[in-house]
Structure formats: structure tokens, C-alpha cells
Short mmCIF file of C-alpha atoms and ligand atoms in Angstrom, two decimals:
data_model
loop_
_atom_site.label_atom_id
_atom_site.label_comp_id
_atom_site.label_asym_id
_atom_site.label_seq_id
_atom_site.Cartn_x
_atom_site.Cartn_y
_atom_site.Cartn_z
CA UNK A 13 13.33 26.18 -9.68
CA UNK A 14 12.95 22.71 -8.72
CA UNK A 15 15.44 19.87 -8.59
CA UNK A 16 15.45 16.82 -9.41
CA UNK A 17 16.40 14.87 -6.02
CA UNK A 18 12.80 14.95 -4.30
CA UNK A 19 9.59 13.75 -5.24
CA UNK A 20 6.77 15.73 -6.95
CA UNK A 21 3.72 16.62 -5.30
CA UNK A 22 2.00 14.08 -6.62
CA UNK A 23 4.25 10.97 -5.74
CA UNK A 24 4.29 12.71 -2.26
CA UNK A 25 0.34 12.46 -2.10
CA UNK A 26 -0.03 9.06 -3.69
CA UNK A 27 2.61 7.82 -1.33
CA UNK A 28 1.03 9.57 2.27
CA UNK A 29 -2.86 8.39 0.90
CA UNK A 30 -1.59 5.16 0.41
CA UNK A 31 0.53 5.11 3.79
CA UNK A 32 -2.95 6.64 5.40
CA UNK A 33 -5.02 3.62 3.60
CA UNK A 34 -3.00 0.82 3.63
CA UNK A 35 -2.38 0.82 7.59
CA UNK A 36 -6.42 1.08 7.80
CA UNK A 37 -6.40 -1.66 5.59
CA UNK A 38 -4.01 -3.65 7.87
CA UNK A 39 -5.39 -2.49 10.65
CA UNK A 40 -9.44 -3.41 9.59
CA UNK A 41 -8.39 -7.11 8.66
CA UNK A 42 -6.57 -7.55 11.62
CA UNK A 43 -9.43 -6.81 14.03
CA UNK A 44 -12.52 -7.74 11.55
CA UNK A 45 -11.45 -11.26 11.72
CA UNK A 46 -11.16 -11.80 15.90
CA UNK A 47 -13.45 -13.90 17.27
CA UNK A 48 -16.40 -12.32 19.49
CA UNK A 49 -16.48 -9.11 17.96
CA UNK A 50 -19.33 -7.64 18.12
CA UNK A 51 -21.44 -8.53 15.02
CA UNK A 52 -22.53 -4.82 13.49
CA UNK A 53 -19.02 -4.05 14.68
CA UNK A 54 -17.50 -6.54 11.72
CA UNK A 55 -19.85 -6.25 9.37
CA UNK A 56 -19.15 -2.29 9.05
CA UNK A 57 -15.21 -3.33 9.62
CA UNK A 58 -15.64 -5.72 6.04
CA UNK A 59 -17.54 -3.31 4.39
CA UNK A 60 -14.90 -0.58 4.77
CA UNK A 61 -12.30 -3.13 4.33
CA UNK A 62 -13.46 -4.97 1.19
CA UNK A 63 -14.59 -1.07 -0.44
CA UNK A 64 -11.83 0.56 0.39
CA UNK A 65 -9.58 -2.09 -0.43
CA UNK A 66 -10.23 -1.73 -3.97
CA UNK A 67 -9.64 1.88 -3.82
CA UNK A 68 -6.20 0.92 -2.87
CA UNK A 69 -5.98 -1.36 -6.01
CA UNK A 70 -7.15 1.78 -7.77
CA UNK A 71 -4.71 3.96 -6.48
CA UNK A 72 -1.69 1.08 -6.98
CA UNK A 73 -2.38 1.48 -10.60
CA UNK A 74 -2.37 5.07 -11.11
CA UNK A 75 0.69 4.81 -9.07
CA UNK A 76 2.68 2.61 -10.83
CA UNK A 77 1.63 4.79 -14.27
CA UNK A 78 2.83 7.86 -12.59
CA UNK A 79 6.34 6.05 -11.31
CA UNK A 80 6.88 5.07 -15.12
CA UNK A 81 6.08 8.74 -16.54
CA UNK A 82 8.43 10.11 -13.00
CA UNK A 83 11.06 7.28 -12.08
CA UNK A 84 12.68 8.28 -8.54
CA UNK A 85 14.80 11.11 -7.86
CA UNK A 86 18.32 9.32 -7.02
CA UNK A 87 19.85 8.55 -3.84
CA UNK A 88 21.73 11.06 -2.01
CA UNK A 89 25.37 9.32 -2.65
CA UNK A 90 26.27 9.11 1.02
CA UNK A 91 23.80 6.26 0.68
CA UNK A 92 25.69 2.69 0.77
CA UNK A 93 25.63 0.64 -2.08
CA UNK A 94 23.68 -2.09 0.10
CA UNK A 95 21.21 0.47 1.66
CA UNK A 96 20.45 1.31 -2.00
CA UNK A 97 19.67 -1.83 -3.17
CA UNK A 98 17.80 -2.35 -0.27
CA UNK A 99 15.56 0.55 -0.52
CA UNK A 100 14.89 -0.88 -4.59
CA UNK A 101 13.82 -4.31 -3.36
CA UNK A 102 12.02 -3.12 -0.74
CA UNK A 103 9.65 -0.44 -2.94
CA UNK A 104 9.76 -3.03 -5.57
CA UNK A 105 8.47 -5.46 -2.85
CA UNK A 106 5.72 -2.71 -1.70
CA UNK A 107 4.52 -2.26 -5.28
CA UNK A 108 3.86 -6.01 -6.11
CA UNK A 109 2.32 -6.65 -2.30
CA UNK A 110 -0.20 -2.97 -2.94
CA UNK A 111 -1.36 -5.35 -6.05
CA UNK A 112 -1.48 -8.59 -4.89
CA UNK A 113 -3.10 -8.11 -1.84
CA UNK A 114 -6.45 -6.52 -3.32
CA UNK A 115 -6.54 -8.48 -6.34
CA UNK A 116 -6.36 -12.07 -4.06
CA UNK A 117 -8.88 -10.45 -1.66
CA UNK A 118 -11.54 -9.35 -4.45
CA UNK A 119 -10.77 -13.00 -5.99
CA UNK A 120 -11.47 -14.39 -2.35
CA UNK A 121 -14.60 -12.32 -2.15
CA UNK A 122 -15.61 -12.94 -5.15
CA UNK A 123 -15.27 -16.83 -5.74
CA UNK A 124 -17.14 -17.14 -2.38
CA UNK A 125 -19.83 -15.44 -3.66
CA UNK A 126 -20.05 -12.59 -1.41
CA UNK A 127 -20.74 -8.89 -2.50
CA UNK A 128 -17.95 -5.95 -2.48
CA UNK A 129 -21.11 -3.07 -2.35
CA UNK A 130 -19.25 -0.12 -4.28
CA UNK A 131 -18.07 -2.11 -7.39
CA UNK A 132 -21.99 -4.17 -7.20
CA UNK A 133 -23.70 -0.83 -7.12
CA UNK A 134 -21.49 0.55 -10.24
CA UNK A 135 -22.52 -2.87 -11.82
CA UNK A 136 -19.35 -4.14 -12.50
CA UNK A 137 -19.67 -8.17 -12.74
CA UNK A 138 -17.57 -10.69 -10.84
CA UNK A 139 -14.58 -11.29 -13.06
CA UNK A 140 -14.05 -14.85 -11.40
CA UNK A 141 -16.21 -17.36 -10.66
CA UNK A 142 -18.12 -19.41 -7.98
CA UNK A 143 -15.82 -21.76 -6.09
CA UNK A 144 -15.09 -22.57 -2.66
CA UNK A 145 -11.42 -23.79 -4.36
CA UNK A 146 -10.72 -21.03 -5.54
CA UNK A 147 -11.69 -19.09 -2.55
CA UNK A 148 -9.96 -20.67 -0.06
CA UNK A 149 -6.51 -20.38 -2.09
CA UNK A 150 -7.21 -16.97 -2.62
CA UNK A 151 -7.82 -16.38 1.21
CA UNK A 152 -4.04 -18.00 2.47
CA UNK A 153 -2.30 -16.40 -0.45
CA UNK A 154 -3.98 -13.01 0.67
CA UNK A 155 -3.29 -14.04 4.40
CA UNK A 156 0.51 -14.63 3.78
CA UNK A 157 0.52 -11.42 1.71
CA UNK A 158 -0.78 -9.72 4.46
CA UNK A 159 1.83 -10.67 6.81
CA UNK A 160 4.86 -10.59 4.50
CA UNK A 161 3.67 -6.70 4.01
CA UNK A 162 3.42 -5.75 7.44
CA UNK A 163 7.17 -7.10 7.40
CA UNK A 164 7.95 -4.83 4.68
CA UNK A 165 5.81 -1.99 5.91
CA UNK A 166 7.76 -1.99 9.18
CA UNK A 167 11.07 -1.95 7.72
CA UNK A 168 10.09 0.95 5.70
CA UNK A 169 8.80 3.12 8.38
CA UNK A 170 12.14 2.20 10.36
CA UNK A 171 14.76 2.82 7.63
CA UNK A 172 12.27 6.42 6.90
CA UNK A 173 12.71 7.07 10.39
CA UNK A 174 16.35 6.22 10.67
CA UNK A 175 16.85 8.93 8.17
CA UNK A 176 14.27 11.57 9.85
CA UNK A 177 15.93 11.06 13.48
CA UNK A 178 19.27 9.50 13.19
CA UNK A 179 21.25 10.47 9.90
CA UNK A 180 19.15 13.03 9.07
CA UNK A 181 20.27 13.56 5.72
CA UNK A 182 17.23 15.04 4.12
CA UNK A 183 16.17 11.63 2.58
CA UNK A 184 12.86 11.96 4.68
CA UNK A 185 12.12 14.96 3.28
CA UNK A 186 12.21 14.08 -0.41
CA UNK A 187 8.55 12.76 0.42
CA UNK A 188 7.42 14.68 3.40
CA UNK A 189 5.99 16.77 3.53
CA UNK A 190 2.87 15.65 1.20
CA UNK A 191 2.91 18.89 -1.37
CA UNK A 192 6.18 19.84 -2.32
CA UNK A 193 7.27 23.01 -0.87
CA UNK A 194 7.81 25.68 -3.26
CA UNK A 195 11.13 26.18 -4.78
CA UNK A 196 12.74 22.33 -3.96
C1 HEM B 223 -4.02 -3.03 0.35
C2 HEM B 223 -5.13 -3.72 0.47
C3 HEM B 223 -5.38 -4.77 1.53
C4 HEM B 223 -4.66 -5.08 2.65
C5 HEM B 223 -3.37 -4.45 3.16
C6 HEM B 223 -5.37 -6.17 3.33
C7 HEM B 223 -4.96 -6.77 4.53
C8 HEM B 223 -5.66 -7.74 5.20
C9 HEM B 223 -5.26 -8.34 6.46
C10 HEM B 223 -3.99 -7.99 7.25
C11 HEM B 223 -6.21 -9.25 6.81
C12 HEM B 223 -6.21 -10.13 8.05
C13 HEM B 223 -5.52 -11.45 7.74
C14 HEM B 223 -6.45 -12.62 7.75
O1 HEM B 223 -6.76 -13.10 8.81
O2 HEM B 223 -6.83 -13.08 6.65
C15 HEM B 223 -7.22 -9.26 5.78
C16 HEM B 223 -8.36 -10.06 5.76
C17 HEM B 223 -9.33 -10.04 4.76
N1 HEM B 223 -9.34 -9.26 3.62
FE1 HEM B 223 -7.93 -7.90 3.10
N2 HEM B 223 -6.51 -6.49 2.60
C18 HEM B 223 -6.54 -5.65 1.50
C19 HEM B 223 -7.51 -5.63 0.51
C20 HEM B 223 -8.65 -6.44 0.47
C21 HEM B 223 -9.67 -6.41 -0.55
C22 HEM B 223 -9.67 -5.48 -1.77
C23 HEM B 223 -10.60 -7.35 -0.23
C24 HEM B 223 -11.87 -7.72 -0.94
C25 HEM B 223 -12.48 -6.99 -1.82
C26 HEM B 223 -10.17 -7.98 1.01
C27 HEM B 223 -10.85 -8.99 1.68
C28 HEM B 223 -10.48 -9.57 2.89
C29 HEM B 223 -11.24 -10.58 3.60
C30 HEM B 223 -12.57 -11.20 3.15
C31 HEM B 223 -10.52 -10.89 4.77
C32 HEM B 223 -10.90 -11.87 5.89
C33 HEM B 223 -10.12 -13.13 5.77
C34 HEM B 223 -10.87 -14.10 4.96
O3 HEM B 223 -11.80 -14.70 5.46
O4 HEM B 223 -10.52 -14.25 3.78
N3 HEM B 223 -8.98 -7.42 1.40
N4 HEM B 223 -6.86 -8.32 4.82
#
């Protein structure tokens, strides 16, 4: 039998793909765009970045389609009210930012006219167009995305692991680990 208070196997999967993914993704930008790198170095680090990226996009979608069909198992109610509300804004927050941050980077790619190889090769045309304007907007609002989810992601992964090591209260394992164990 299962219950209803943990995640299904495939909200656990989405959500440690996406975890595995979006820290490459952090972590790629991060270094790609530092100064004396070596030059085959970042163009392999973009590549993977820009590719993959939109992978993430893909997976945001099918994600938020699957939340609608499965809405979240409930708090445990030794959860405060404010914790609660917290956690809401917070995966409300990480939602918006796994959307925003690929679409402003394919329209920064994009606008500037440079290639993103997996969608070119599938032949999928550039759903914006040319300009440097458009570009350069879409580069600081995908810049202060960027940073405003690290914020986020860090204050996930410390209220997940104030529940693993701290309370431990079982709320970590409503998502770990990635296939739900049988029976829960
Ligand atoms: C979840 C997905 C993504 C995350 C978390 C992410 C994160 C980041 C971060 C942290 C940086 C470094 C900040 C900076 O200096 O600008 C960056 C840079 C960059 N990202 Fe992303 N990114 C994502 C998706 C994408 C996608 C889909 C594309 C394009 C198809 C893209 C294109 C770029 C480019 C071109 C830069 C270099 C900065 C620039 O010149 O615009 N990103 N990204």
C-alpha cells in the first residue's frame, strides 16, 4: 500500500535529475565565464552548458505537468505554520527560476546570433531575433537569475538537511531516496 505523504517515484527522479543538472548548470556558468581559461576548456564548458541547459527547460516542463496531475503530499503537521509557507514560496520560487533561467539564456544566445548545437541540428529555428538589445537584457536578467537561484538553491539544501540531520522527522525522506521504496 502506499500513502499519500511522500513523493512518487517519479517526482523523486525529476527532482534528484534536476538537483544533479542544475548544480552542473551553476557550476559550468560559473567557471565558463572566468577570464584566462583555457580556450578548448570554455568552448566545451558552453557547449555543455547552453545543450544541456535546454534539457533542463525540457525537464521544468514535464515537471510542472506532472506537479499539476500529483500536487505535494502535505506537510508532516509538526511543521510550523511559517516553515510551511516558507517551503511553498521557496518551491514556487525554484519552479519560476528552473524556467526563467533557460528561457533568458536561449533568448541571450539566440538574439546574439550564436548557435545552441542540439536544438540547430534538430532544425528547430531561432524563435527570437537578431539584436545586440535584446541580448544584452537577456544576459543581466539571466545573470541576476542566476544568482537569486543559487540563494534559493542553498536555502533548500539547508532546510533538506536540517530535516535529514537535525529534526529528523522523515521529511527528507519523502524524496530520497530517488525510487520510492516499496510499500511507502
Ligand atoms: C537551469 C538552467 C541554467 C542555469 C542554472 C544557468 C546558470 C548560469 C550561471 C550561474 C551563469 C554565470 C553567470 C554569468 O556570469 O552570466 C551562466 C552564464 C551563461 N549562461 Fe546559463 N544557465 C542555465 C541555462 C542556460 C541556457 C539554456 C543557455 C543558452 C542556451 C545559457 C547560456 C548562458 C551563457 C551564454 C552564459 C554566459 C554569460 C553571457 O555571456 O551571457 N544558460 N548561466
Amino acid at each position: 500500500m502506499h500513502d499519500t505523504l511522500t513523493y512518487r517515484t517519479p517526482a523523486r527522479l525529476l527532482h534528484w535529475i534536476m538537483a544533479v543538472l542544475v548544480l552542473a548548470m551553476i557550476a559550468a556558468g560559473l567557471v565558463m565565464v572566468r577570464e584566462g581559461l583555457d580556450r578548448s576548456v570554455q568552448n566545451a564548458l558552453f557547449i555543455f552548458h547552453k545543450n544541456v541547459g535546454i534539457l533542463v527547460l525540457g525537464l521544468a516542463v514535464v515537471r510542472l505537468l506532472y506537479r499539476r496531475r500529483h500536487p505535494a503530499p502535505p506537510l508532516p503537521a509538526h511543521v510550523p505554520d511559517w516553515q510551511a509557507r516558507a517551503a511553498h514560496f521557496s518551491h514556487l520560487a525554484l519552479y519560476g527560476l528552473m524556467i526563467a533561467l533557460p528561457v533568458a539564456g536561449y533568448i541571450r544566445v539566440k538574439a546574439g546570433g550564436f548557435p545552441i548545437e542540439a536544438l540547430d541540428a534538430l532544425g528547430v529555428p531561432a524563435l527570437v531575433p537578431r539584436s545586440e538589445a535584446l541580448a544584452e537584457l537577456a544576459k543581466q536578467v539571466h545573470y541576476i537569475a542566476g544568482l537569486v537561484l543559487c540563494a534559493v538553491v542553498g536555502a533548500h539544501i539547508l532546510a533538506g538537511f536540517h530535516h535529514l540531520v537535525v529534526r529528523r522527522d522523515g521529511v527528507f525522506s519523502r524524496i530520497w531516496p530517488p525510487v520510492r521504496p516499496h510499500g511507502r
